[in-house]
Each structure stands twice: as C-alpha cells, then as structure tokens.
Amino acid sequence: MSKADVAARAITDRLAPGSALVDVEKVAVDLGVAVVRQDTDQAVDAMLIRRDGRVAIGLNGARPVVTQRFTLAHMIGHYRMHARRDLLLDGLLRRRHARLSSIPTDREEAEANRFAGALLVPEKAAREAAVRADCSTGADLVDALAGEFQVSRLVMGYRLVLLGVIIDA
C-alpha cells in the first residue's frame, strides 16, 4: 500500500467508514481547509494556498461536478502529503508544461492523483460495490461504479485496475 493510499484510508476510515460516496467537501472542512469556487473559463482547475497558518483551495466551478470532486481530492492530497508547497496551481497550463495532457510526470502529481482515487473510491467500498454490481464486462462495471461513486470513468477504471478488480479498463 502506498503512502497516498495510507493517507487517504486514514481519512475515509474516520469520516466515511463503509460509505461509497465520500463527501470531499466535508473532508476539506474537517482538515481546516477553506474551499472557494469561482466559475472561470481560464485554464486553471484549482489552486492551493497556504498563508499564515491557513489553507484554502480554490476550484474552477465551471468544471463538471465529477472533475471538481476529483480536483478537490487531488488538492487535499497535495495539502496532506506535500507540506512544503505554499502555492500550487493545477490545470491545463501545468499539464501542457509537462507535455502530457493527463499523465502525471512527477512524483508529487502521481501521489496526489493516487490519493484522490483512494479518497473518492475507498478500497473496501469499491470491492463491495463490485461484488453487488450485475455487470458482465469490466467496462460495464466501470460505468456502473463511476456513477455510484460520482467519479469519472477514467478515475474509476484506473482505481479498479489498481485494486485488481478488473484487468483492463
């Protein structure tokens, strides 16, 4: 189990034991993080700011709800695991700078992504939901569980592969 998995599990075990749908806003509030949304057409999905002992995460409210949930979980991951960062911008500009549109190119981004997946799709809840689901293919399972957990198909597919529930998303 990775550092990101352990950090996310500690939160879900405390705040959402046995729940499939994690209230990521509640997680932020519990951690003392203010969440601010601003609709914008800019290429920024989120920002994390630490100042004078306070922390705020700003989200682009114009993004789809599943994107906002993942982005907030991702930024909480940065907050919990990468304490030396006082300002972090996340979005299209950062991904373009890395020359890859959706694949993290550094350890911190990969950890924050893994944390977000583990926070939004807790292992126990995912396994239980997969057993309950009446699906004949991995793709059907991804579709069914993405809706239940309110995450994108990409996030759910990645998480189910990582957990060994399916072989290929």
JSON list of C-alpha atoms in Angstrom, two decimals:
[
{"chain": "A", "resi": 1, "resn": "MET", "atom": "CA", "xyz": [0.00, 0.00, 0.00]},
{"chain": "A", "resi": 2, "resn": "SER", "atom": "CA", "xyz": [1.40, 3.38, -1.00]},
{"chain": "A", "resi": 3, "resn": "LYS", "atom": "CA", "xyz": [1.85, 6.48, 1.15]},
{"chain": "A", "resi": 4, "resn": "ALA", "atom": "CA", "xyz": [-1.10, 8.03, -0.73]},
{"chain": "A", "resi": 5, "resn": "ASP", "atom": "CA", "xyz": [-3.34, 5.02, -0.05]},
{"chain": "A", "resi": 6, "resn": "VAL", "atom": "CA", "xyz": [-2.49, 5.07, 3.66]},
{"chain": "A", "resi": 7, "resn": "ALA", "atom": "CA", "xyz": [-3.15, 8.82, 3.94]},
{"chain": "A", "resi": 8, "resn": "ALA", "atom": "CA", "xyz": [-6.50, 8.57, 2.15]},
{"chain": "A", "resi": 9, "resn": "ARG", "atom": "CA", "xyz": [-7.59, 5.49, 4.11]},
{"chain": "A", "resi": 10, "resn": "ALA", "atom": "CA", "xyz": [-6.90, 7.27, 7.41]},
{"chain": "A", "resi": 11, "resn": "ILE", "atom": "CA", "xyz": [-9.36, 9.97, 6.36]},
{"chain": "A", "resi": 12, "resn": "THR", "atom": "CA", "xyz": [-12.08, 7.70, 4.96]},
{"chain": "A", "resi": 13, "resn": "ASP", "atom": "CA", "xyz": [-11.90, 5.34, 7.94]},
{"chain": "A", "resi": 14, "resn": "ARG", "atom": "CA", "xyz": [-12.52, 8.30, 10.23]},
{"chain": "A", "resi": 15, "resn": "LEU", "atom": "CA", "xyz": [-15.00, 10.39, 8.22]},
{"chain": "A", "resi": 16, "resn": "ALA", "atom": "CA", "xyz": [-16.78, 7.94, 5.92]},
{"chain": "A", "resi": 17, "resn": "PRO", "atom": "CA", "xyz": [-16.44, 4.41, 7.26]},
{"chain": "A", "resi": 18, "resn": "GLY", "atom": "CA", "xyz": [-18.23, 1.96, 4.98]},
{"chain": "A", "resi": 19, "resn": "SER", "atom": "CA", "xyz": [-19.61, 4.70, 2.75]},
{"chain": "A", "resi": 20, "resn": "ALA", "atom": "CA", "xyz": [-19.36, 4.52, -1.02]},
{"chain": "A", "resi": 21, "resn": "LEU", "atom": "CA", "xyz": [-19.87, 8.25, -1.51]},
{"chain": "A", "resi": 22, "resn": "VAL", "atom": "CA", "xyz": [-17.25, 10.32, 0.30]},
{"chain": "A", "resi": 23, "resn": "ASP", "atom": "CA", "xyz": [-18.24, 13.93, 0.95]},
{"chain": "A", "resi": 24, "resn": "VAL", "atom": "CA", "xyz": [-14.98, 15.53, -0.16]},
{"chain": "A", "resi": 25, "resn": "GLU", "atom": "CA", "xyz": [-16.19, 18.97, 0.96]},
{"chain": "A", "resi": 26, "resn": "LYS", "atom": "CA", "xyz": [-16.69, 17.59, 4.48]},
{"chain": "A", "resi": 27, "resn": "VAL", "atom": "CA", "xyz": [-13.17, 16.17, 4.34]},
{"chain": "A", "resi": 28, "resn": "ALA", "atom": "CA", "xyz": [-11.77, 19.60, 3.47]},
{"chain": "A", "resi": 29, "resn": "VAL", "atom": "CA", "xyz": [-13.72, 21.31, 6.27]},
{"chain": "A", "resi": 30, "resn": "ASP", "atom": "CA", "xyz": [-12.62, 18.64, 8.76]},
{"chain": "A", "resi": 31, "resn": "LEU", "atom": "CA", "xyz": [-8.99, 19.29, 7.79]},
{"chain": "A", "resi": 32, "resn": "GLY", "atom": "CA", "xyz": [-9.46, 23.04, 8.27]},
{"chain": "A", "resi": 33, "resn": "VAL", "atom": "CA", "xyz": [-9.25, 23.82, 4.55]},
{"chain": "A", "resi": 34, "resn": "ALA", "atom": "CA", "xyz": [-11.48, 26.54, 3.12]},
{"chain": "A", "resi": 35, "resn": "VAL", "atom": "CA", "xyz": [-12.94, 25.70, -0.29]},
{"chain": "A", "resi": 36, "resn": "VAL", "atom": "CA", "xyz": [-13.78, 28.51, -2.69]},
{"chain": "A", "resi": 37, "resn": "ARG", "atom": "CA", "xyz": [-15.36, 28.09, -6.12]},
{"chain": "A", "resi": 38, "resn": "GLN", "atom": "CA", "xyz": [-15.15, 30.57, -8.94]},
{"chain": "A", "resi": 39, "resn": "ASP", "atom": "CA", "xyz": [-16.56, 29.93, -12.40]},
{"chain": "A", "resi": 40, "resn": "THR", "atom": "CA", "xyz": [-13.92, 30.77, -14.95]},
{"chain": "A", "resi": 41, "resn": "ASP", "atom": "CA", "xyz": [-13.03, 29.81, -18.48]},
{"chain": "A", "resi": 42, "resn": "GLN", "atom": "CA", "xyz": [-9.35, 30.03, -17.59]},
{"chain": "A", "resi": 43, "resn": "ALA", "atom": "CA", "xyz": [-7.08, 27.00, -17.89]},
{"chain": "A", "resi": 44, "resn": "VAL", "atom": "CA", "xyz": [-6.80, 26.61, -14.11]},
{"chain": "A", "resi": 45, "resn": "ASP", "atom": "CA", "xyz": [-8.73, 23.80, -12.41]},
{"chain": "A", "resi": 46, "resn": "ALA", "atom": "CA", "xyz": [-7.59, 24.58, -8.88]},
{"chain": "A", "resi": 47, "resn": "MET", "atom": "CA", "xyz": [-5.13, 26.31, -6.62]},
{"chain": "A", "resi": 48, "resn": "LEU", "atom": "CA", "xyz": [-3.89, 25.62, -3.14]},
{"chain": "A", "resi": 49, "resn": "ILE", "atom": "CA", "xyz": [-2.71, 28.50, -0.99]},
{"chain": "A", "resi": 50, "resn": "ARG", "atom": "CA", "xyz": [-1.08, 28.27, 2.46]},
{"chain": "A", "resi": 51, "resn": "ARG", "atom": "CA", "xyz": [-0.64, 31.53, 4.31]},
{"chain": "A", "resi": 52, "resn": "ASP", "atom": "CA", "xyz": [-0.31, 32.49, 7.95]},
{"chain": "A", "resi": 53, "resn": "GLY", "atom": "CA", "xyz": [-1.33, 29.03, 9.13]},
{"chain": "A", "resi": 54, "resn": "ARG", "atom": "CA", "xyz": [-4.46, 28.96, 6.99]},
{"chain": "A", "resi": 55, "resn": "VAL", "atom": "CA", "xyz": [-5.15, 26.90, 3.89]},
{"chain": "A", "resi": 56, "resn": "ALA", "atom": "CA", "xyz": [-7.55, 27.50, 1.03]},
{"chain": "A", "resi": 57, "resn": "ILE", "atom": "CA", "xyz": [-8.29, 25.54, -2.10]},
{"chain": "A", "resi": 58, "resn": "GLY", "atom": "CA", "xyz": [-9.86, 27.39, -5.00]},
{"chain": "A", "resi": 59, "resn": "LEU", "atom": "CA", "xyz": [-11.76, 25.37, -7.58]},
{"chain": "A", "resi": 60, "resn": "ASN", "atom": "CA", "xyz": [-12.93, 26.23, -11.06]},
{"chain": "A", "resi": 61, "resn": "GLY", "atom": "CA", "xyz": [-16.70, 25.96, -10.56]},
{"chain": "A", "resi": 62, "resn": "ALA", "atom": "CA", "xyz": [-17.25, 25.83, -14.32]},
{"chain": "A", "resi": 63, "resn": "ARG", "atom": "CA", "xyz": [-15.85, 22.29, -14.47]},
{"chain": "A", "resi": 64, "resn": "PRO", "atom": "CA", "xyz": [-18.18, 19.25, -14.25]},
{"chain": "A", "resi": 65, "resn": "VAL", "atom": "CA", "xyz": [-19.02, 18.07, -10.72]},
{"chain": "A", "resi": 66, "resn": "VAL", "atom": "CA", "xyz": [-17.00, 14.85, -11.05]},
{"chain": "A", "resi": 67, "resn": "THR", "atom": "CA", "xyz": [-14.00, 16.91, -12.14]},
{"chain": "A", "resi": 68, "resn": "GLN", "atom": "CA", "xyz": [-14.42, 19.26, -9.20]},
{"chain": "A", "resi": 69, "resn": "ARG", "atom": "CA", "xyz": [-14.67, 16.33, -6.77]},
{"chain": "A", "resi": 70, "resn": "PHE", "atom": "CA", "xyz": [-11.50, 14.74, -8.11]},
{"chain": "A", "resi": 71, "resn": "THR", "atom": "CA", "xyz": [-9.65, 18.05, -8.27]},
{"chain": "A", "resi": 72, "resn": "LEU", "atom": "CA", "xyz": [-10.57, 18.88, -4.67]},
{"chain": "A", "resi": 73, "resn": "ALA", "atom": "CA", "xyz": [-9.46, 15.41, -3.53]},
{"chain": "A", "resi": 74, "resn": "HIS", "atom": "CA", "xyz": [-6.25, 15.83, -5.54]},
{"chain": "A", "resi": 75, "resn": "MET", "atom": "CA", "xyz": [-5.50, 19.17, -3.91]},
{"chain": "A", "resi": 76, "resn": "ILE", "atom": "CA", "xyz": [-6.25, 17.74, -0.46]},
{"chain": "A", "resi": 77, "resn": "GLY", "atom": "CA", "xyz": [-3.67, 15.10, -1.34]},
{"chain": "A", "resi": 78, "resn": "HIS", "atom": "CA", "xyz": [-1.12, 17.82, -2.03]},
{"chain": "A", "resi": 79, "resn": "TYR", "atom": "CA", "xyz": [-2.09, 19.52, 1.23]},
{"chain": "A", "resi": 80, "resn": "ARG", "atom": "CA", "xyz": [-1.64, 16.33, 3.29]},
{"chain": "A", "resi": 81, "resn": "MET", "atom": "CA", "xyz": [1.48, 14.95, 1.60]},
{"chain": "A", "resi": 82, "resn": "HIS", "atom": "CA", "xyz": [3.41, 17.92, 0.22]},
{"chain": "A", "resi": 83, "resn": "ALA", "atom": "CA", "xyz": [3.59, 20.39, 3.08]},
{"chain": "A", "resi": 84, "resn": "ARG", "atom": "CA", "xyz": [6.43, 22.46, 1.67]},
{"chain": "A", "resi": 85, "resn": "ARG", "atom": "CA", "xyz": [4.26, 23.82, -1.16]},
{"chain": "A", "resi": 86, "resn": "ASP", "atom": "CA", "xyz": [2.71, 27.20, -0.23]},
{"chain": "A", "resi": 87, "resn": "LEU", "atom": "CA", "xyz": [1.18, 27.84, -3.64]},
{"chain": "A", "resi": 88, "resn": "LEU", "atom": "CA", "xyz": [0.15, 25.29, -6.19]},
{"chain": "A", "resi": 89, "resn": "LEU", "atom": "CA", "xyz": [-1.71, 25.84, -9.44]},
{"chain": "A", "resi": 90, "resn": "ASP", "atom": "CA", "xyz": [-3.23, 22.86, -11.18]},
{"chain": "A", "resi": 91, "resn": "GLY", "atom": "CA", "xyz": [-4.78, 22.70, -14.59]},
{"chain": "A", "resi": 92, "resn": "LEU", "atom": "CA", "xyz": [-4.21, 22.76, -18.29]},
{"chain": "A", "resi": 93, "resn": "LEU", "atom": "CA", "xyz": [-1.17, 25.03, -18.15]},
{"chain": "A", "resi": 94, "resn": "ARG", "atom": "CA", "xyz": [0.66, 22.72, -15.76]},
{"chain": "A", "resi": 95, "resn": "ARG", "atom": "CA", "xyz": [-0.21, 19.66, -17.84]},
{"chain": "A", "resi": 96, "resn": "ARG", "atom": "CA", "xyz": [0.90, 21.37, -21.06]},
{"chain": "A", "resi": 97, "resn": "HIS", "atom": "CA", "xyz": [4.13, 22.35, -19.38]},
{"chain": "A", "resi": 98, "resn": "ALA", "atom": "CA", "xyz": [4.66, 18.67, -18.60]},
{"chain": "A", "resi": 99, "resn": "ARG", "atom": "CA", "xyz": [3.93, 17.90, -22.29]},
{"chain": "A", "resi": 100, "resn": "LEU", "atom": "CA", "xyz": [1.36, 15.24, -21.41]},
{"chain": "A", "resi": 101, "resn": "SER", "atom": "CA", "xyz": [-2.33, 16.01, -21.10]},
{"chain": "A", "resi": 102, "resn": "SER", "atom": "CA", "xyz": [-3.41, 13.61, -18.37]},
{"chain": "A", "resi": 103, "resn": "ILE", "atom": "CA", "xyz": [-0.42, 11.57, -17.22]},
{"chain": "A", "resi": 104, "resn": "PRO", "atom": "CA", "xyz": [1.43, 12.90, -14.19]},
{"chain": "A", "resi": 105, "resn": "THR", "atom": "CA", "xyz": [5.11, 13.40, -14.87]},
{"chain": "A", "resi": 106, "resn": "ASP", "atom": "CA", "xyz": [6.39, 13.93, -11.36]},
{"chain": "A", "resi": 107, "resn": "ARG", "atom": "CA", "xyz": [6.13, 12.05, -8.10]},
{"chain": "A", "resi": 108, "resn": "GLU", "atom": "CA", "xyz": [4.01, 14.65, -6.33]},
{"chain": "A", "resi": 109, "resn": "GLU", "atom": "CA", "xyz": [1.38, 14.72, -9.07]},
{"chain": "A", "resi": 110, "resn": "ALA", "atom": "CA", "xyz": [1.25, 10.92, -9.19]},
{"chain": "A", "resi": 111, "resn": "GLU", "atom": "CA", "xyz": [0.87, 10.78, -5.39]},
{"chain": "A", "resi": 112, "resn": "ALA", "atom": "CA", "xyz": [-1.89, 13.40, -5.39]},
{"chain": "A", "resi": 113, "resn": "ASN", "atom": "CA", "xyz": [-3.74, 11.50, -8.13]},
{"chain": "A", "resi": 114, "resn": "ARG", "atom": "CA", "xyz": [-3.42, 8.22, -6.26]},
{"chain": "A", "resi": 115, "resn": "PHE", "atom": "CA", "xyz": [-4.58, 9.89, -3.03]},
{"chain": "A", "resi": 116, "resn": "ALA", "atom": "CA", "xyz": [-7.62, 11.36, -4.80]},
{"chain": "A", "resi": 117, "resn": "GLY", "atom": "CA", "xyz": [-8.60, 7.98, -6.25]},
{"chain": "A", "resi": 118, "resn": "ALA", "atom": "CA", "xyz": [-8.20, 6.27, -2.88]},
{"chain": "A", "resi": 119, "resn": "LEU", "atom": "CA", "xyz": [-10.16, 9.01, -1.11]},
{"chain": "A", "resi": 120, "resn": "LEU", "atom": "CA", "xyz": [-13.07, 9.05, -3.56]},
{"chain": "A", "resi": 121, "resn": "VAL", "atom": "CA", "xyz": [-13.13, 5.29, -4.19]},
{"chain": "A", "resi": 122, "resn": "PRO", "atom": "CA", "xyz": [-12.21, 3.61, -0.90]},
{"chain": "A", "resi": 123, "resn": "GLU", "atom": "CA", "xyz": [-10.95, 0.07, -1.39]},
{"chain": "A", "resi": 124, "resn": "LYS", "atom": "CA", "xyz": [-13.47, -1.72, 0.81]},
{"chain": "A", "resi": 125, "resn": "ALA", "atom": "CA", "xyz": [-16.45, 0.16, -0.63]},
{"chain": "A", "resi": 126, "resn": "ALA", "atom": "CA", "xyz": [-15.21, -0.41, -4.20]},
{"chain": "A", "resi": 127, "resn": "ARG", "atom": "CA", "xyz": [-14.79, -4.14, -3.67]},
{"chain": "A", "resi": 128, "resn": "GLU", "atom": "CA", "xyz": [-18.23, -4.45, -2.05]},
{"chain": "A", "resi": 129, "resn": "ALA", "atom": "CA", "xyz": [-19.88, -2.45, -4.84]},
{"chain": "A", "resi": 130, "resn": "ALA", "atom": "CA", "xyz": [-18.15, -4.57, -7.49]},
{"chain": "A", "resi": 131, "resn": "VAL", "atom": "CA", "xyz": [-19.49, -7.76, -5.90]},
{"chain": "A", "resi": 132, "resn": "ARG", "atom": "CA", "xyz": [-23.04, -6.31, -5.76]},
{"chain": "A", "resi": 133, "resn": "ALA", "atom": "CA", "xyz": [-22.98, -5.00, -9.33]},
{"chain": "A", "resi": 134, "resn": "ASP", "atom": "CA", "xyz": [-24.66, -7.05, -12.02]},
{"chain": "A", "resi": 135, "resn": "CYS", "atom": "CA", "xyz": [-22.15, -6.40, -14.80]},
{"chain": "A", "resi": 136, "resn": "SER", "atom": "CA", "xyz": [-20.87, -8.77, -17.45]},
{"chain": "A", "resi": 137, "resn": "THR", "atom": "CA", "xyz": [-17.80, -6.77, -18.52]},
{"chain": "A", "resi": 138, "resn": "GLY", "atom": "CA", "xyz": [-15.17, -4.60, -16.91]},
{"chain": "A", "resi": 139, "resn": "ALA", "atom": "CA", "xyz": [-16.39, -1.63, -18.95]},
{"chain": "A", "resi": 140, "resn": "ASP", "atom": "CA", "xyz": [-19.93, -2.12, -17.62]},
{"chain": "A", "resi": 141, "resn": "LEU", "atom": "CA", "xyz": [-18.57, -2.28, -14.08]},
{"chain": "A", "resi": 142, "resn": "VAL", "atom": "CA", "xyz": [-16.60, 0.92, -14.59]},
{"chain": "A", "resi": 143, "resn": "ASP", "atom": "CA", "xyz": [-19.73, 2.67, -15.88]},
{"chain": "A", "resi": 144, "resn": "ALA", "atom": "CA", "xyz": [-21.90, 1.43, -13.02]},
{"chain": "A", "resi": 145, "resn": "LEU", "atom": "CA", "xyz": [-19.47, 2.28, -10.25]},
{"chain": "A", "resi": 146, "resn": "ALA", "atom": "CA", "xyz": [-18.40, 5.65, -11.69]},
{"chain": "A", "resi": 147, "resn": "GLY", "atom": "CA", "xyz": [-21.98, 6.82, -11.23]},
{"chain": "A", "resi": 148, "resn": "GLU", "atom": "CA", "xyz": [-22.28, 5.34, -7.75]},
{"chain": "A", "resi": 149, "resn": "PHE", "atom": "CA", "xyz": [-19.05, 6.95, -6.53]},
{"chain": "A", "resi": 150, "resn": "GLN", "atom": "CA", "xyz": [-19.54, 10.17, -8.56]},
{"chain": "A", "resi": 151, "resn": "VAL", "atom": "CA", "xyz": [-16.19, 9.99, -10.31]},
{"chain": "A", "resi": 152, "resn": "SER", "atom": "CA", "xyz": [-15.25, 9.90, -13.97]},
{"chain": "A", "resi": 153, "resn": "ARG", "atom": "CA", "xyz": [-14.95, 6.65, -15.90]},
{"chain": "A", "resi": 154, "resn": "LEU", "atom": "CA", "xyz": [-11.20, 7.29, -16.14]},
{"chain": "A", "resi": 155, "resn": "VAL", "atom": "CA", "xyz": [-10.81, 7.57, -12.36]},
{"chain": "A", "resi": 156, "resn": "MET", "atom": "CA", "xyz": [-12.98, 4.52, -11.72]},
{"chain": "A", "resi": 157, "resn": "GLY", "atom": "CA", "xyz": [-11.22, 2.42, -14.35]},
{"chain": "A", "resi": 158, "resn": "TYR", "atom": "CA", "xyz": [-7.81, 3.31, -13.00]},
{"chain": "A", "resi": 159, "resn": "ARG", "atom": "CA", "xyz": [-8.87, 2.60, -9.43]},
{"chain": "A", "resi": 160, "resn": "LEU", "atom": "CA", "xyz": [-10.43, -0.79, -10.25]},
{"chain": "A", "resi": 161, "resn": "VAL", "atom": "CA", "xyz": [-7.33, -1.85, -12.18]},
{"chain": "A", "resi": 162, "resn": "LEU", "atom": "CA", "xyz": [-5.10, -0.69, -9.34]},
{"chain": "A", "resi": 163, "resn": "LEU", "atom": "CA", "xyz": [-7.17, -2.72, -6.87]},
{"chain": "A", "resi": 164, "resn": "GLY", "atom": "CA", "xyz": [-7.02, -5.79, -9.12]},
{"chain": "A", "resi": 165, "resn": "VAL", "atom": "CA", "xyz": [-10.82, -5.89, -9.51]},
{"chain": "A", "resi": 166, "resn": "ILE", "atom": "CA", "xyz": [-10.54, -5.71, -13.30]},
{"chain": "A", "resi": 167, "resn": "ILE", "atom": "CA", "xyz": [-7.60, -6.30, -15.61]},
{"chain": "A", "resi": 168, "resn": "ASP", "atom": "CA", "xyz": [-8.19, -3.59, -18.19]},
{"chain": "A", "resi": 169, "resn": "ALA", "atom": "CA", "xyz": [-10.40, -0.53, -18.13]}
]
